[in-house]
GROMACS .gro file of C-alpha atoms in nm:
model
  211
    1MET     CA    1   0.795  -0.085   1.772
    2THR     CA    2   0.964   0.084   1.531
    3LEU     CA    3   0.933  -0.102   1.163
    4ARG     CA    4   1.145  -0.004   0.863
    5LEU     CA    5   1.165  -0.115   0.510
    6GLY     CA    6   1.282  -0.451   0.433
    7ASP     CA    7   1.144  -0.561   0.786
    8ILE     CA    8   0.925  -0.865   0.754
    9ALA     CA    9   0.557  -0.739   0.830
   10PRO     CA   10   0.434  -0.860   1.168
   11ASP     CA   11   0.197  -1.117   1.158
   12PHE     CA   12  -0.141  -1.105   1.345
   13THR     CA   13  -0.462  -1.263   1.389
   14ALA     CA   14  -0.790  -1.015   1.388
   15VAL     CA   15  -1.157  -0.998   1.390
   16THR     CA   16  -1.242  -0.859   1.059
   17THR     CA   17  -1.588  -0.731   0.912
   18GLU     CA   18  -1.507  -1.087   0.680
   19GLY     CA   19  -1.432  -1.307   1.010
   20GLU     CA   20  -1.124  -1.368   1.164
   21ILE     CA   21  -0.839  -1.343   0.995
   22ASN     CA   22  -0.456  -1.437   1.001
   23PHE     CA   23  -0.266  -1.159   0.828
   24HIS     CA   24   0.002  -1.353   0.651
   25GLU     CA   25  -0.231  -1.627   0.529
   26TYR     CA   26  -0.492  -1.372   0.412
   27LEU     CA   27  -0.196  -1.242   0.195
   28GLY     CA   28  -0.092  -1.573   0.059
   29GLU     CA   29   0.140  -1.512  -0.240
   30ASN     CA   30  -0.008  -1.180  -0.294
   31TRP     CA   31   0.079  -0.828  -0.212
   32GLY     CA   32  -0.084  -0.649   0.038
   33ILE     CA   33  -0.179  -0.265   0.155
   34LEU     CA   34  -0.261  -0.238   0.557
   35PHE     CA   35  -0.378   0.139   0.603
   36SER     CA   36  -0.539   0.244   0.915
   37HIS     CA   37  -0.828   0.498   1.002
   38PRO     CA   38  -0.840   0.738   1.287
   39ALA     CA   39  -1.214   0.633   1.366
   40ASP     CA   40  -1.541   0.520   1.224
   41TYR     CA   41  -1.782   0.756   1.124
   42THR     CA   42  -1.549   1.018   1.038
   43PRO     CA   43  -1.595   1.224   0.681
   44VAL     CA   44  -1.252   1.163   0.540
   45CYS     CA   45  -1.196   0.807   0.650
   46THR     CA   46  -1.563   0.739   0.463
   47THR     CA   47  -1.409   0.880   0.118
   48GLU     CA   48  -1.114   0.685   0.145
   49LEU     CA   49  -1.289   0.371   0.217
   50GLY     CA   50  -1.547   0.414  -0.043
   51THR     CA   51  -1.234   0.513  -0.285
   52VAL     CA   52  -1.062   0.207  -0.222
   53ALA     CA   53  -1.377  -0.008  -0.255
   54LYS     CA   54  -1.384   0.155  -0.619
   55LEU     CA   55  -1.052   0.084  -0.726
   56LYS     CA   56  -1.069  -0.259  -0.594
   57SER     CA   57  -1.017  -0.416  -0.959
   58GLU     CA   58  -0.715  -0.214  -0.998
   59PHE     CA   59  -0.557  -0.374  -0.684
   60ASP     CA   60  -0.674  -0.736  -0.782
   61LYS     CA   61  -0.483  -0.673  -1.140
   62ARG     CA   62  -0.174  -0.600  -0.932
   63ASN     CA   63  -0.233  -0.909  -0.708
   64VAL     CA   64  -0.255  -0.681  -0.413
   65LYS     CA   65  -0.498  -0.755  -0.105
   66VAL     CA   66  -0.598  -0.470   0.105
   67LEU     CA   67  -0.684  -0.429   0.461
   68ALA     CA   68  -0.813  -0.147   0.671
   69LEU     CA   69  -0.808  -0.102   1.029
   70SER     CA   70  -0.976   0.101   1.267
   71VAL     CA   71  -0.961   0.129   1.683
   72ASP     CA   72  -1.359   0.088   1.701
   73GLY     CA   73  -1.528  -0.239   1.740
   74LEU     CA   74  -1.722  -0.452   1.505
   75ALA     CA   75  -2.063  -0.333   1.530
   76ASP     CA   76  -1.942   0.024   1.464
   77HIS     CA   77  -1.781  -0.133   1.157
   78GLU     CA   78  -2.070  -0.265   1.012
   79GLY     CA   79  -2.276   0.025   1.075
   80TRP     CA   80  -2.036   0.244   0.917
   81ILE     CA   81  -1.986   0.053   0.631
   82LYS     CA   82  -2.354   0.091   0.546
   83ASP     CA   83  -2.291   0.455   0.564
   84ILE     CA   84  -2.005   0.432   0.323
   85ASN     CA   85  -2.170   0.234   0.067
   86GLU     CA   86  -2.484   0.475   0.066
   87THR     CA   87  -2.263   0.817   0.031
   88GLN     CA   88  -1.963   0.698  -0.175
   89ALA     CA   89  -2.218   0.462  -0.423
   90THR     CA   90  -2.028   0.163  -0.391
   91GLN     CA   91  -2.000  -0.160  -0.176
   92VAL     CA   92  -1.709  -0.196   0.052
   93ASN     CA   93  -1.545  -0.527  -0.055
   94PHE     CA   94  -1.244  -0.575   0.142
   95PRO     CA   95  -1.207  -0.620   0.562
   96LEU     CA   96  -1.197  -0.393   0.806
   97ILE     CA   97  -1.027  -0.503   1.132
   98ALA     CA   98  -1.187  -0.432   1.440
   99ASP     CA   99  -0.867  -0.327   1.686
  100LYS     CA  100  -1.038  -0.215   2.005
  101ASP     CA  101  -0.768  -0.326   2.217
  102ARG     CA  102  -0.518  -0.122   1.967
  103LYS     CA  103  -0.316  -0.445   1.980
  104ILE     CA  104  -0.232  -0.455   1.594
  105SER     CA  105  -0.196  -0.042   1.608
  106GLN     CA  106   0.067  -0.051   1.841
  107LEU     CA  107   0.234  -0.322   1.684
  108TYR     CA  108   0.256  -0.145   1.357
  109ASP     CA  109   0.312   0.191   1.597
  110MET     CA  110   0.017   0.367   1.423
  111ILE     CA  111  -0.048   0.553   1.732
  112HIS     CA  112   0.147   0.860   1.763
  113PRO     CA  113   0.106   1.039   2.118
  114ASN     CA  114   0.195   1.360   1.989
  115ALA     CA  115  -0.081   1.360   1.734
  116SER     CA  116  -0.348   1.166   1.958
  117GLU     CA  117  -0.310   0.932   2.252
  118ASN     CA  118  -0.610   0.774   2.136
  119PHE     CA  119  -0.648   0.742   1.766
  120THR     CA  120  -0.442   0.598   1.483
  121VAL     CA  121  -0.263   0.824   1.230
  122ARG     CA  122  -0.311   0.767   0.892
  123SER     CA  123  -0.056   0.498   0.841
  124VAL     CA  124   0.007   0.287   0.508
  125PHE     CA  125   0.209  -0.004   0.467
  126VAL     CA  126   0.284  -0.185   0.131
  127ILE     CA  127   0.412  -0.529   0.207
  128GLY     CA  128   0.569  -0.744  -0.079
  129ASP     CA  129   0.484  -1.112  -0.168
  130ASP     CA  130   0.795  -1.192   0.036
  131ARG     CA  131   0.622  -1.045   0.340
  132LYS     CA  132   0.885  -0.761   0.362
  133ILE     CA  133   0.731  -0.407   0.423
  134LYS     CA  134   0.833  -0.229   0.078
  135LEU     CA  135   0.677   0.127   0.148
  136ILE     CA  136   0.579   0.339   0.438
  137ILE     CA  137   0.359   0.645   0.457
  138THR     CA  138   0.208   0.848   0.737
  139TYR     CA  139  -0.045   1.084   0.688
  140PRO     CA  140  -0.222   1.315   0.971
  141ALA     CA  141  -0.575   1.257   1.064
  142SER     CA  142  -0.675   1.557   0.870
  143THR     CA  143  -0.542   1.472   0.530
  144GLY     CA  144  -0.713   1.234   0.319
  145ARG     CA  145  -0.472   0.998   0.095
  146ASN     CA  146  -0.436   0.976  -0.274
  147PHE     CA  147  -0.502   0.624  -0.381
  148ASP     CA  148  -0.402   0.690  -0.732
  149GLU     CA  149  -0.061   0.757  -0.615
  150LEU     CA  150  -0.029   0.421  -0.420
  151LEU     CA  151  -0.147   0.223  -0.731
  152ARG     CA  152   0.162   0.379  -0.891
  153VAL     CA  153   0.383   0.356  -0.636
  154ILE     CA  154   0.294  -0.043  -0.654
  155ASP     CA  155   0.330  -0.063  -1.004
  156SER     CA  156   0.686   0.074  -0.936
  157LEU     CA  157   0.775  -0.138  -0.667
  158GLN     CA  158   0.666  -0.490  -0.867
  159LEU     CA  159   0.875  -0.332  -1.172
  160THR     CA  160   1.175  -0.260  -0.997
  161ALA     CA  161   1.131  -0.607  -0.822
  162ASP     CA  162   1.211  -0.807  -1.123
  163TYR     CA  163   1.422  -0.546  -1.340
  164SER     CA  164   1.734  -0.368  -1.266
  165VAL     CA  165   1.583  -0.047  -1.281
  166ALA     CA  166   1.436   0.255  -1.112
  167THR     CA  167   1.131   0.494  -1.180
  168PRO     CA  168   1.220   0.860  -1.216
  169ALA     CA  169   1.018   1.146  -1.045
  170ASN     CA  170   0.628   1.127  -1.154
  171TRP     CA  171   0.669   0.802  -1.322
  172LYS     CA  172   0.364   0.681  -1.448
  173GLN     CA  173   0.302   0.311  -1.626
  174GLY     CA  174   0.416   0.309  -1.963
  175GLU     CA  175   0.688   0.588  -1.937
  176ASP     CA  176   1.070   0.543  -1.967
  177VAL     CA  177   1.253   0.428  -1.672
  178VAL     CA  178   1.602   0.465  -1.565
  179ILE     CA  179   1.893   0.191  -1.562
  180ALA     CA  180   2.037   0.064  -1.261
  181PRO     CA  181   2.363   0.224  -1.198
  182SER     CA  182   2.503  -0.153  -1.123
  183ILE     CA  183   2.449  -0.229  -1.475
  184LYS     CA  184   2.770  -0.210  -1.681
  185ASN     CA  185   2.732  -0.026  -2.032
  186GLU     CA  186   2.825  -0.350  -2.221
  187ASP     CA  187   2.556  -0.535  -2.094
  188ILE     CA  188   2.247  -0.270  -2.139
  189SER     CA  189   2.178  -0.413  -2.465
  190SER     CA  190   2.154  -0.778  -2.383
  191LYS     CA  191   1.941  -0.671  -2.050
  192PHE     CA  192   1.684  -0.397  -2.202
  193PRO     CA  193   1.653  -0.491  -2.595
  194LYS     CA  194   1.409  -0.226  -2.662
  195GLY     CA  195   1.724   0.027  -2.678
  196HIS     CA  196   1.857   0.290  -2.428
  197LYS     CA  197   1.965   0.677  -2.395
  198VAL     CA  198   2.259   0.811  -2.224
  199ILE     CA  199   2.179   1.125  -2.110
  200LYS     CA  200   2.467   1.125  -1.848
  201PRO     CA  201   2.707   0.851  -1.739
  202TYR     CA  202   2.513   0.792  -1.442
  203LEU     CA  203   2.157   0.850  -1.595
  204ARG     CA  204   2.072   0.629  -1.866
  205THR     CA  205   1.685   0.548  -1.950
  206THR     CA  206   1.505   0.270  -2.120
  207PRO     CA  207   1.160   0.174  -2.204
  208GLN     CA  208   0.973   0.024  -1.945
  209PRO     CA  209   1.051  -0.350  -1.985
  210ASN     CA  210   0.754  -0.535  -1.889
  211ILE     CA  211   0.516  -0.405  -2.140
   0.00000   0.00000   0.00000
């Protein structure tokens, strides 16, 4: 199954380290991140899960629920979490899906046979509060993810969902944003009272409107 931006994220029921969950019910009215790991007891994944646990308060601020997945079983997950807590000096505080039958991995196209026939690649899906997929990133098994970048992307996605703006390259919270081309010049002042700059007719910027 090929998933694309704007598709409704497929729903599923799964066994996790925090009990059985239904994905859409788990998200509720929140945004969500679903991210996969090639296997338990692997070094890069261990650092990733520890990092996400430490950043959970940042995800909470953005109303984002986190859910991880690995193709190993629940017993392996529980043992691995002990290692993560020990080595990363944290406490894993979000569910880890046991996808031993690979049903969810296949549903979300997380297994790429030319990379590995058995294990998931490092897939990331950011899902909006409307259940639609907003971002898809795929990393190879050897490269750990940058979760600060995922927080930055979520900030951009949530901002641009509510305002007629886009965020420029390397944008971070508090920096100027780009006014959408669909906004007419005569309407800018009423929509963006903080002021704006016209750099080119097609490139107009304004201070971030939601702070």
